[in-house]
Coordinates of C-alpha atoms and ligand atoms in Angstrom, one line a residue:
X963 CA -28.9 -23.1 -4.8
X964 CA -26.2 -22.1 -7.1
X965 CA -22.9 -24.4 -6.4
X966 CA -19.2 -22.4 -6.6
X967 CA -16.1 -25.3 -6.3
X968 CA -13.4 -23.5 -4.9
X969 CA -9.6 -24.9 -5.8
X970 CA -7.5 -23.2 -2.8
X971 CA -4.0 -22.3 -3.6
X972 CA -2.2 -21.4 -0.4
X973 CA -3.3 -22.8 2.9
X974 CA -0.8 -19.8 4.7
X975 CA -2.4 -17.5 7.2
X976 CA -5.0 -15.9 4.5
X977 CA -5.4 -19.2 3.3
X978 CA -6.3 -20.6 6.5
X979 CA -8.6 -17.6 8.1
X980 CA -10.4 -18.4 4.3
X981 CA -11.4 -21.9 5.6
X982 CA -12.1 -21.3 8.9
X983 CA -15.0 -18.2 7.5
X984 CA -16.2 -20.4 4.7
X985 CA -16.6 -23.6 7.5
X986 CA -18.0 -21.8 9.8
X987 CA -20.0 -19.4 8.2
X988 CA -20.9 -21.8 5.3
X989 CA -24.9 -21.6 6.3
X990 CA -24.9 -18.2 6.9
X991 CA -23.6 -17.4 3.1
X992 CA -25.8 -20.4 1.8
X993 CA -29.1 -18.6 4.0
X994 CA -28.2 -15.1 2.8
X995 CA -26.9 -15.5 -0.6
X996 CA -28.5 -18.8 -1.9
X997 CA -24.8 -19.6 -2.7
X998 CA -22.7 -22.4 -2.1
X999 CA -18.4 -22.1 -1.9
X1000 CA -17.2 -25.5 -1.6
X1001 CA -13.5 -25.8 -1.0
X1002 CA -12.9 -29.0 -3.3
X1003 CA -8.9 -28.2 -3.9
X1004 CA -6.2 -27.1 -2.0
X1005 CA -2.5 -27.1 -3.0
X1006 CA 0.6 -26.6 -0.3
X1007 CA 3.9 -26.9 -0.1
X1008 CA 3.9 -29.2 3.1
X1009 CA 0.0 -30.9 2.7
X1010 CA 1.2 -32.9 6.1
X1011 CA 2.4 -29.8 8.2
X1012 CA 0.7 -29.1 11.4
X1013 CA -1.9 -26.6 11.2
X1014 CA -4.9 -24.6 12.5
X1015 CA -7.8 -26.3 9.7
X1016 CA -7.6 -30.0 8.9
X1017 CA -9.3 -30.3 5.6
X1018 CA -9.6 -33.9 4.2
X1019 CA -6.7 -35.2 2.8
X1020 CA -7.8 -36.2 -0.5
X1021 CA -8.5 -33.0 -1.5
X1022 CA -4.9 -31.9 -0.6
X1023 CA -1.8 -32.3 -3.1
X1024 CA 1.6 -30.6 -3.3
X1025 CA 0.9 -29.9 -6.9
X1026 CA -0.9 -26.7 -7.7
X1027 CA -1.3 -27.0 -11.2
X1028 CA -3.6 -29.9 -10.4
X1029 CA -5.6 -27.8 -8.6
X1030 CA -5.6 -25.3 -11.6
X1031 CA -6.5 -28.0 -14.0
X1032 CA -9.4 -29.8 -11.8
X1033 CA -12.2 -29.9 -13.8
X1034 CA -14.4 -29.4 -11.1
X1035 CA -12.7 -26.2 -10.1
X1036 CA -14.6 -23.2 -10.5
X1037 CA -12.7 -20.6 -9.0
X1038 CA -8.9 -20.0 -8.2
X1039 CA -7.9 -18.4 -5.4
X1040 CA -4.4 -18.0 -5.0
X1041 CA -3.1 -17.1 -1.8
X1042 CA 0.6 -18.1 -2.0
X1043 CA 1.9 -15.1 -2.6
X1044 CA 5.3 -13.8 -4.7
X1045 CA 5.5 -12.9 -8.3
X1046 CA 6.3 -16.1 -10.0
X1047 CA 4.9 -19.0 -9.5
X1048 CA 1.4 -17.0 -8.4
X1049 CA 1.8 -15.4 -12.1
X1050 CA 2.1 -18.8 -14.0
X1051 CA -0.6 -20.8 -12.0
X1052 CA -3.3 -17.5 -12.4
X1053 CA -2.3 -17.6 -16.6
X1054 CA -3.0 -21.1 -16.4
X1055 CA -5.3 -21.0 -14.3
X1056 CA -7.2 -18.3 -16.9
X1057 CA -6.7 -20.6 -20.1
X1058 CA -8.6 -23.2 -18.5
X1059 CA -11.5 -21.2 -18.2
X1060 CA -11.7 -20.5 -14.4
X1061 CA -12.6 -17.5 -12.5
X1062 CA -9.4 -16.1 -10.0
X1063 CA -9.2 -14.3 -6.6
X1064 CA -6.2 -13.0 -5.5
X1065 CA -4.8 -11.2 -2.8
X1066 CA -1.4 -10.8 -4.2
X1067 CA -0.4 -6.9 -4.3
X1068 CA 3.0 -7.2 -5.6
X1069 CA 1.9 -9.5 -9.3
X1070 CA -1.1 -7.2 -9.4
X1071 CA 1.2 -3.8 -9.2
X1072 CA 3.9 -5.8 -11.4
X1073 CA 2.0 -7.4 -14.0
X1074 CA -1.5 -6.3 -13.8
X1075 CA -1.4 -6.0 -17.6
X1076 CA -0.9 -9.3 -18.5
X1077 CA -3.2 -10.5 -16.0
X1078 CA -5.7 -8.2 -16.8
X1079 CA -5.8 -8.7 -20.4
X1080 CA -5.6 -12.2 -20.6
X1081 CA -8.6 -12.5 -17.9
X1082 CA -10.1 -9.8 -20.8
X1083 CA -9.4 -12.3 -23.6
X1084 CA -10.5 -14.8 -21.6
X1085 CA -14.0 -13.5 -20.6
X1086 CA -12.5 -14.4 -16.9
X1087 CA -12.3 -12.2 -13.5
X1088 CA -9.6 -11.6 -11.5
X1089 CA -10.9 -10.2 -8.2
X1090 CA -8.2 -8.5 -6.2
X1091 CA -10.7 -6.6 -3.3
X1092 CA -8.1 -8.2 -0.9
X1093 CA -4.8 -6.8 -2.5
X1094 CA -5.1 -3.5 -1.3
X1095 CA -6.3 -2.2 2.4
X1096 CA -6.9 -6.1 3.5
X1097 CA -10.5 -6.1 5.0
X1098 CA -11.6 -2.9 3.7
X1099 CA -13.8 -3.0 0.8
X1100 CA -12.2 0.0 -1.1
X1101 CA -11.9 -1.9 -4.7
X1102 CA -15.7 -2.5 -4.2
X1103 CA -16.5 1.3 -3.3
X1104 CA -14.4 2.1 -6.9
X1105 CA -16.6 -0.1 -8.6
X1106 CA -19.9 0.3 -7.4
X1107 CA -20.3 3.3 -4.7
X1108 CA -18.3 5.7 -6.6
X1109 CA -19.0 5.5 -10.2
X1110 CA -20.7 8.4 -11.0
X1111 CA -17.2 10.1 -9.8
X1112 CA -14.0 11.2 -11.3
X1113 CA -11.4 10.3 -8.8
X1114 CA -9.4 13.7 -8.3
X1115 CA -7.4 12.2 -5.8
X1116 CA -6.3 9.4 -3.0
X1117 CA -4.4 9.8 0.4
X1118 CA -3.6 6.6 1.6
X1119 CA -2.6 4.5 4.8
X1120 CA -2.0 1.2 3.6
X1121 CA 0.6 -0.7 5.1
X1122 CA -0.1 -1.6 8.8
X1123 CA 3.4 -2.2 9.5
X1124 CA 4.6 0.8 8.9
X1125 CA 1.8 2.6 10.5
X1126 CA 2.9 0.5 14.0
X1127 CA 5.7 1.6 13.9
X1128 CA 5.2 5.1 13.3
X1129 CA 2.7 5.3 15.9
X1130 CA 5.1 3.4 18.7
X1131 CA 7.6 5.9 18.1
X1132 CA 5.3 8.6 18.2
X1133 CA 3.5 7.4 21.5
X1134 CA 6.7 6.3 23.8
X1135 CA 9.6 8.3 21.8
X1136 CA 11.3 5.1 21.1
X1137 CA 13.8 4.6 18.1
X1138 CA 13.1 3.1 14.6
X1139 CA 14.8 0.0 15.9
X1140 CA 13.0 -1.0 19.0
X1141 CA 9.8 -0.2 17.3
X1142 CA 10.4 -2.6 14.6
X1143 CA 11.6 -5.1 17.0
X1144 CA 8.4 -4.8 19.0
X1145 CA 6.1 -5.1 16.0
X1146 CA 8.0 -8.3 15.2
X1147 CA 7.6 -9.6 18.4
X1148 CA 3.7 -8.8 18.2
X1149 CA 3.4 -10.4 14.5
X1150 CA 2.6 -7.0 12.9
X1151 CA 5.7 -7.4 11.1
X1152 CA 7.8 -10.0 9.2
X1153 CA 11.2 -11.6 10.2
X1154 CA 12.6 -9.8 6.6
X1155 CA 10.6 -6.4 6.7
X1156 CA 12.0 -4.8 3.8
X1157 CA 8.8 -4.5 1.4
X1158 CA 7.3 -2.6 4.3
X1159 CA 9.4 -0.4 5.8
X1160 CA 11.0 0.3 2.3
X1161 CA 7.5 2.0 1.3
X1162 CA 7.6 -1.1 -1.6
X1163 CA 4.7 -2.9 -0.7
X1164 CA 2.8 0.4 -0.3
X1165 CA 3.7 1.1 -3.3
X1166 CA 2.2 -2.2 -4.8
X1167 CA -1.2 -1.3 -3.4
X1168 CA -1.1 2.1 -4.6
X1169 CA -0.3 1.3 -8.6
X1170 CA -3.6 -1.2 -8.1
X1171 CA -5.8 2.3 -6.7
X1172 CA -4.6 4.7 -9.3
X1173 CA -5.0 2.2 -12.0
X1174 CA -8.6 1.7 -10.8
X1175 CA -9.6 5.1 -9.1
X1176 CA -8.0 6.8 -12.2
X1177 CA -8.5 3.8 -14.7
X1178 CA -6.1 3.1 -17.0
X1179 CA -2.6 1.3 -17.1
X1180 CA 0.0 2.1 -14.6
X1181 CA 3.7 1.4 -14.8
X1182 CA 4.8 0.3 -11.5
X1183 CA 8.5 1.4 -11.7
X1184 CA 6.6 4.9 -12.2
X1185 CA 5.5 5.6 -8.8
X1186 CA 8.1 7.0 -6.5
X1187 CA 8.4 5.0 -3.1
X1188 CA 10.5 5.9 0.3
X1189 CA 10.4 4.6 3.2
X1190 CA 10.7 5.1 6.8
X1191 CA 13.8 3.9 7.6
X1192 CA 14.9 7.4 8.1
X1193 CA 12.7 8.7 10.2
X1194 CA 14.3 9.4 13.9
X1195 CA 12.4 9.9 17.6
X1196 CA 14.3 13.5 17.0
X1197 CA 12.3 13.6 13.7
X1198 CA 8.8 12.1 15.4
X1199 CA 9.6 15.3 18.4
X1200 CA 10.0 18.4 16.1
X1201 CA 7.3 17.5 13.8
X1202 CA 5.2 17.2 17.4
X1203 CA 6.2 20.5 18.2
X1204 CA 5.1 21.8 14.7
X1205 CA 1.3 20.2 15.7
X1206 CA 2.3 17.5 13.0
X1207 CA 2.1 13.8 13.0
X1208 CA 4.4 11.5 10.9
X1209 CA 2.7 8.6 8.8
X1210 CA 3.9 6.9 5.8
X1211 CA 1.9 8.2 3.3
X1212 CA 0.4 6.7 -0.3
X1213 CA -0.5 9.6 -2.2
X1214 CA -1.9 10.1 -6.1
X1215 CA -3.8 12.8 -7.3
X1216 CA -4.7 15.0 -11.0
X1217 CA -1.3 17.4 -11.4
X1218 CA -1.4 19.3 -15.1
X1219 CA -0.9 17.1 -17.8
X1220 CA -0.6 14.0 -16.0
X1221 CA -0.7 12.7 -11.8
X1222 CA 1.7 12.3 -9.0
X1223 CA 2.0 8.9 -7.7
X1224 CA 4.3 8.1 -4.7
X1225 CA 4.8 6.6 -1.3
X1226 CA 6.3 9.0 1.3
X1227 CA 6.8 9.8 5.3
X1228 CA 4.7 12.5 5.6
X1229 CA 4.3 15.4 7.7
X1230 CA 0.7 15.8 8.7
X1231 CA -0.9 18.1 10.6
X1232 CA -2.9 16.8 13.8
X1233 CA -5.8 18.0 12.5
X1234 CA -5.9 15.8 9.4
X1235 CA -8.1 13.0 9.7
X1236 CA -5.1 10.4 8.8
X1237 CA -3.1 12.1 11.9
X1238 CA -5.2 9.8 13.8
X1239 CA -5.3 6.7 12.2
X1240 CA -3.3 4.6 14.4
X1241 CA -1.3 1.2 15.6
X1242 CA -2.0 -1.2 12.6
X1243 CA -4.9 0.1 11.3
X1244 CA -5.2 1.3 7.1
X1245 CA -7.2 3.9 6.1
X1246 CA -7.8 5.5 2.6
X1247 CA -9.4 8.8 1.9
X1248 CA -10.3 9.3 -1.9
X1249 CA -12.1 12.5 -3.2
X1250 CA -14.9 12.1 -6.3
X1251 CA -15.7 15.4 -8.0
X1252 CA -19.4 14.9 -7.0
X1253 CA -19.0 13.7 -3.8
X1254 CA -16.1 15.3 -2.0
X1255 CA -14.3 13.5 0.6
X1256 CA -14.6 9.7 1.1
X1257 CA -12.9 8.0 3.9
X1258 CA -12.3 4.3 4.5
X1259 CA -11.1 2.8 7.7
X1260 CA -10.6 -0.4 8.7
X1261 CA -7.8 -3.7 9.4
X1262 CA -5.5 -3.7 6.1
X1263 CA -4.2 -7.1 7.2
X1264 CA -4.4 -10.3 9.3
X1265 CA -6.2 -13.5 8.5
X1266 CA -9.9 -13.0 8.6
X1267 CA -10.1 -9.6 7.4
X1268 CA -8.7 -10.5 4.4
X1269 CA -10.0 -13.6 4.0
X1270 CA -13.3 -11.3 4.7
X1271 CA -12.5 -9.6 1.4
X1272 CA -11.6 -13.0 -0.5
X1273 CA -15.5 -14.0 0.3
X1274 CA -17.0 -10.4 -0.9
X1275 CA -14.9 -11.5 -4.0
X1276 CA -16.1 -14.8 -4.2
X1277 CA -19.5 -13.4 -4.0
X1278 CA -19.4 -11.5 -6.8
X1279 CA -18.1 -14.3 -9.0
X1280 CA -21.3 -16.3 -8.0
X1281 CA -23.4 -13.3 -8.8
X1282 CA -21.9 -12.3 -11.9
X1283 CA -22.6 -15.5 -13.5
X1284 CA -20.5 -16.7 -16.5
X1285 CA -20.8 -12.8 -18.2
X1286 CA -17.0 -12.4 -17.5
X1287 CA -15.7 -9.3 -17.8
X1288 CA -15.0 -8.5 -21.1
X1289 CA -18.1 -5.7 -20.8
X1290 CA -17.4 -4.6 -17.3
X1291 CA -17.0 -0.6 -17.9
X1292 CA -14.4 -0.9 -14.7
X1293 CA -12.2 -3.4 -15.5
X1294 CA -12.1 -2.4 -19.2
X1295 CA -11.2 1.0 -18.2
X1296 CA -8.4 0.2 -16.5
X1297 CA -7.0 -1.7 -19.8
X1298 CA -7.0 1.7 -21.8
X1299 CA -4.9 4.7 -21.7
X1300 CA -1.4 4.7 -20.0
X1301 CA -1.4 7.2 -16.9
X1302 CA 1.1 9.6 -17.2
X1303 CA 3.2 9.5 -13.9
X1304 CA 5.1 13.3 -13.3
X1305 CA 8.4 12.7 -12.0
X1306 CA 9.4 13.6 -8.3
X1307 CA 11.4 16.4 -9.2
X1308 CA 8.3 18.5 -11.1
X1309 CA 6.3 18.4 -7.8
X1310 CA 5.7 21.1 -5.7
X1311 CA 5.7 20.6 -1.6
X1312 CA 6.6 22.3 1.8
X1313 CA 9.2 20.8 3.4
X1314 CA 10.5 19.9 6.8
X1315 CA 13.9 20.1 7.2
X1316 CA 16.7 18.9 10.0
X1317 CA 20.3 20.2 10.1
X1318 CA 22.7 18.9 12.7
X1319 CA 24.6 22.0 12.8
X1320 CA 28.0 23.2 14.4
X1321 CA 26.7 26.4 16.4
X1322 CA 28.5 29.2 14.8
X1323 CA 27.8 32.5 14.0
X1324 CA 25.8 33.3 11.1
X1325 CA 25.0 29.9 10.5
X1326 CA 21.2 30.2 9.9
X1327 CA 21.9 32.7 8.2
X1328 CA 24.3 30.8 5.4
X1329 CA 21.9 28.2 5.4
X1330 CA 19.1 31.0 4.7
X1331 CA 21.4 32.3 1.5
X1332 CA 21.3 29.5 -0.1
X1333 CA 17.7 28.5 0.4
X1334 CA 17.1 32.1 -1.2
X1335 CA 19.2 31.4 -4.1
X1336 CA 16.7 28.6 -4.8
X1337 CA 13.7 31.0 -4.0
X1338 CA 12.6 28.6 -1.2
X1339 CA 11.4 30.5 1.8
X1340 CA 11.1 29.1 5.2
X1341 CA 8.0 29.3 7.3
X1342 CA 9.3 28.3 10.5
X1343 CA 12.1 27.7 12.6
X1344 CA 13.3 25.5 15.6
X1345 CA 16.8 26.5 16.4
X1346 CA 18.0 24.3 19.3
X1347 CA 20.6 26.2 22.6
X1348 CA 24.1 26.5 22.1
X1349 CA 25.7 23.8 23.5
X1350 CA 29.9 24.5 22.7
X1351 CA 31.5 22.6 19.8
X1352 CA 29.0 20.0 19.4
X1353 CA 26.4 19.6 16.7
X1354 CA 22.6 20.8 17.7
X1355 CA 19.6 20.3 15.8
X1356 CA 18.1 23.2 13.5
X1357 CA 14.7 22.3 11.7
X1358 CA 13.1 24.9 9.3
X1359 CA 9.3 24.6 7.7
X1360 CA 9.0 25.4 4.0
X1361 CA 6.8 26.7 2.1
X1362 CA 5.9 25.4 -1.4
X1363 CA 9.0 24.4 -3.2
X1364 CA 9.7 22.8 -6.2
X1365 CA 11.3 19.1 -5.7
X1366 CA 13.9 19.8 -8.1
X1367 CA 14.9 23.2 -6.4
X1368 CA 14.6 21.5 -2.9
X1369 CA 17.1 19.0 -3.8
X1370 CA 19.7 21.6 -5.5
X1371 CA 20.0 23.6 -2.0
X1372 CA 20.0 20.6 -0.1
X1373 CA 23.1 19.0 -1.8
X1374 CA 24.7 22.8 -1.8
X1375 CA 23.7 23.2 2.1
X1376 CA 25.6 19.7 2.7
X1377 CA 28.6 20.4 1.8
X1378 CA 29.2 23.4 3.9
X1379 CA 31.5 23.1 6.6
X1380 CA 29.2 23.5 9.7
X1381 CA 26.6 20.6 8.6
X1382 CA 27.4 17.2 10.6
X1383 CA 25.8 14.2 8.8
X1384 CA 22.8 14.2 6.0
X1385 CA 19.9 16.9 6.3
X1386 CA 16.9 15.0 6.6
X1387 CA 14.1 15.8 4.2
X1388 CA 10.3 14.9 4.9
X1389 CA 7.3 16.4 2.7
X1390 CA 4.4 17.4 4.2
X1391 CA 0.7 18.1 3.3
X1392 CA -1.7 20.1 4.8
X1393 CA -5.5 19.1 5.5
Ligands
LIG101 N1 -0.9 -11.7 5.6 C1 -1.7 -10.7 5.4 O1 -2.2 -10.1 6.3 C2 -2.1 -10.3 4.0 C3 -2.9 -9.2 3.8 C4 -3.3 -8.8 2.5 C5 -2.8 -9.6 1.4 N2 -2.0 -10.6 1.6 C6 -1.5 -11.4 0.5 O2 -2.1 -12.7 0.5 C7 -1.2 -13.6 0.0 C8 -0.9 -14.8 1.0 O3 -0.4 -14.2 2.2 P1 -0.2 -15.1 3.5 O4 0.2 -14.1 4.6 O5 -1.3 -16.0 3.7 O6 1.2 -15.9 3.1 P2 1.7 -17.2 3.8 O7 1.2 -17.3 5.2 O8 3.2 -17.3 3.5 O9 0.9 -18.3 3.0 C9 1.3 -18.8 1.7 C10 1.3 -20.3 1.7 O10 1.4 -20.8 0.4 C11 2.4 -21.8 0.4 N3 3.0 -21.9 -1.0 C12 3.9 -21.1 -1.5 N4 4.2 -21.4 -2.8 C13 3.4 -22.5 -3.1 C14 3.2 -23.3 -4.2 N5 3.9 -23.1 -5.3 N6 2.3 -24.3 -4.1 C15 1.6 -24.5 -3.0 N7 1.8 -23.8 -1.9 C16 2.6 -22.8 -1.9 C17 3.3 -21.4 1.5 O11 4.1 -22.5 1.9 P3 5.6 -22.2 2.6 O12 5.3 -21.4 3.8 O13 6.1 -23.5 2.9 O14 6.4 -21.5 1.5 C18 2.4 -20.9 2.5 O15 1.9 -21.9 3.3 C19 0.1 -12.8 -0.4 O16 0.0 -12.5 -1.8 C20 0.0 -11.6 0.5 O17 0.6 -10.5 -0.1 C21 -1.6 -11.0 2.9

């Protein structure tokens, strides 16, 4: 039976639902796959903190490098998390020859090159199935179910924060606020949320898709992000009345010369099968030229379904045998040519639009001008009672518009007398 040492960096939540699958599976996996991961090294902050798993003490040390440098180590998996110490431990980690598996979105999105290419030089994988959609093997699909397809395009749930929220507020009309409160209170969101409801760590996962369901590099600064911040129960209610649904969106598809990459609140119409994904789930529907629509649904986050992902990882590693990558047509691929990434003014959208208007005369009908001037035409209408000296709601529906154009009338339509506060803009797709 083949024999895999495992040094553990990280013994966090992913860390831990790792050796709880790995102890409690281990003869399963040893039955099924004739392999065996022993976890022989594990590196934390706190090796004496109270936790969940109580691995021996003599494998445990504060030091991670250690752990990197252990002889015996076959495989890295880092699970700690952040951008710099995770990059230096995974270089090292590299130069001495190991295998990694990481989970770590944000180094992958930020300095997938240098990762990548030293792992190339050093006839080394990274594995990264858990960085992007948690426990859903989409990286795998890329690699494997998929190859015989050019990726035309991806449509993407993939932050399960975000996707709570917009689904609480959808479901009980509650406020941005309260919904983020509640999903702290459940644990589907962090005490700082900012990477997540900032569209960022969406973002993160989506530069690792499009530079391996479009191979090539990726700069992450690039691809556009919003978040959701903005979005109102107001905002959640008109789109409702439309038949739309609001979701944060991760979007990248073929556009002319080069692609559209960005991370958006979206305007989707119920109809569309991501309308539906809710609460914390993650789902990611890629089209292939050969094989049309793909969709993959599952948990994005949480302990064991990522750790799930780790193991598929791990698995690989064992099977792959000491080949490295340095001929793997996927990962070499996604060293090559530098993706083009159009700006966000060149695309080309409908638009849902909300004015807080003072109820006057003719006001739809100045707003309307100036739309015109920009040869945006609107497609529908919600224009809220009169109700005397105080602002009311007016949303119009676009049809396609050019970014650029979009934002010209918007910034003209601001500044006119009988708009109260900032018109609120949300793209929207069709199914
Ligand atoms: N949580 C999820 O559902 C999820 C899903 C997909 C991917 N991921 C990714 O998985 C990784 C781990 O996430 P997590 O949720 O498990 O994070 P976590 O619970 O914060 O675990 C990280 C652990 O590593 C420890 N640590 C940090 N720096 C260290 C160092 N230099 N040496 C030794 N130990 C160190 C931390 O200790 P302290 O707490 O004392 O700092 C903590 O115990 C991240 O890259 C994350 O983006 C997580």
């Amino acid at each position: 039976m083949k024999k895999i040492n495992i040094g553990l960096l990280g013994l966090g939540q992913i860390g831990t639902g790792l050796y709880e699958i790995l102890t409690a599976k281990k003869k399963q996996i040893e039955q099924s796959l004739n392999v065996s991961f022993e976890i022989v090294r594990i590196a934390e902050k706190y090796p004496n903190a109270k936790r969940k798993v109580h691995p021996p003490k003599k494998i445990m040390t504060r030091d991670a490098l250690e752990v990197v440098r252990d002889p015996s180590v076959d495989v890295v998996v880092e699970l700690i998390g952040g951008t710099t110490a995770a990059r230096s431990l995974i270089k090292e980690a590299l130069k001495e020859g190991k295998h990694v598996v990481t989970a770590n979105k944000a180094l992958l999105a930020e300095y997938g090159d240098e990762i990548f290419e030293l792992a190339h030089k050093m006839r080394r994988w990274v594995c990264f199935e858990a960085s992007v959609g948690g426990g859903i093997p989409c990286i795998k699909a890329l690699r494997e179910g998929l190859v015989a397809n050019n990726i035309e395009s991806v449509y993407a749930i993939i932050n399960g924060t975000t996707n709570y929220i917009l689904t609480q507020m959808t479901e009980t009309g509650m406020g941005f606020n309260e919904a983020l409160k509640g999903a702290q209170a459940k644990g589907y969101a962090e005490a700082d949320p900012t990477l997540d409801i900032q569209g960022i760590d969406a973002a993160h996962k989506l530069a690792i898709l499009v530079r391996f369901a479009f191979g090539g590099r990726v700069k992450f600064s690039d691809i556009y992000s919003e978040g959701i911040t903005q979005i109102s129960s107001d905002d959640i209610a008109f789109a409702k009345e439309f038949g739309y649904t609001i979701k944060l969106l991760a979007i990248a598809k073929q556009s002319g010369k080069g692609m559209e990459a960005r991370v958006q609140p979206t305007l989707l119409p119920n109809a569309h099968i991501l309308a539906s994904v809710n609460g914390s789930f993650n789902a990611i529907l890629m089209r292939g030229d050969e094989v049309g629509d793909v969709l993959f649904y599952g948990r994005g986050a949480g302990p064991h379904p990522t750790a799930s992902a780790v193991i598929a990882d791990l698995v690989d590693i064992a099977k792959a045998g000491a080949t490295g990558p340095a001929e793997d047509r996927f990962m070499v691929r996604a060293l090559g040519k530098t993706i083009p990434v159009n700006s966000i003014f060149s695309i080309l959208s409908r638009y849902y639009l909300r004015f807080y208007v003072i109820d006057r005369p003719s006001v739809l009908a100045n707003i309307s001008k100036v739309l015109g001037k920009y040869k945006i035409s609107i497609s529908d209408v919600i224009q809220r009672e009169r109700s005397a000296g105080r602002a009311v709601p007016l949303i119009l529906l676009t049809h396609d518009t050019h970014e650029k154009n979009l934002r010209a009338a918007v910034r003209e339509i601001d500044r006119m007398s009988c708009i109260k506060g900032k018109t609120q803009v949300i793209r929207m797709e069709e199914a």
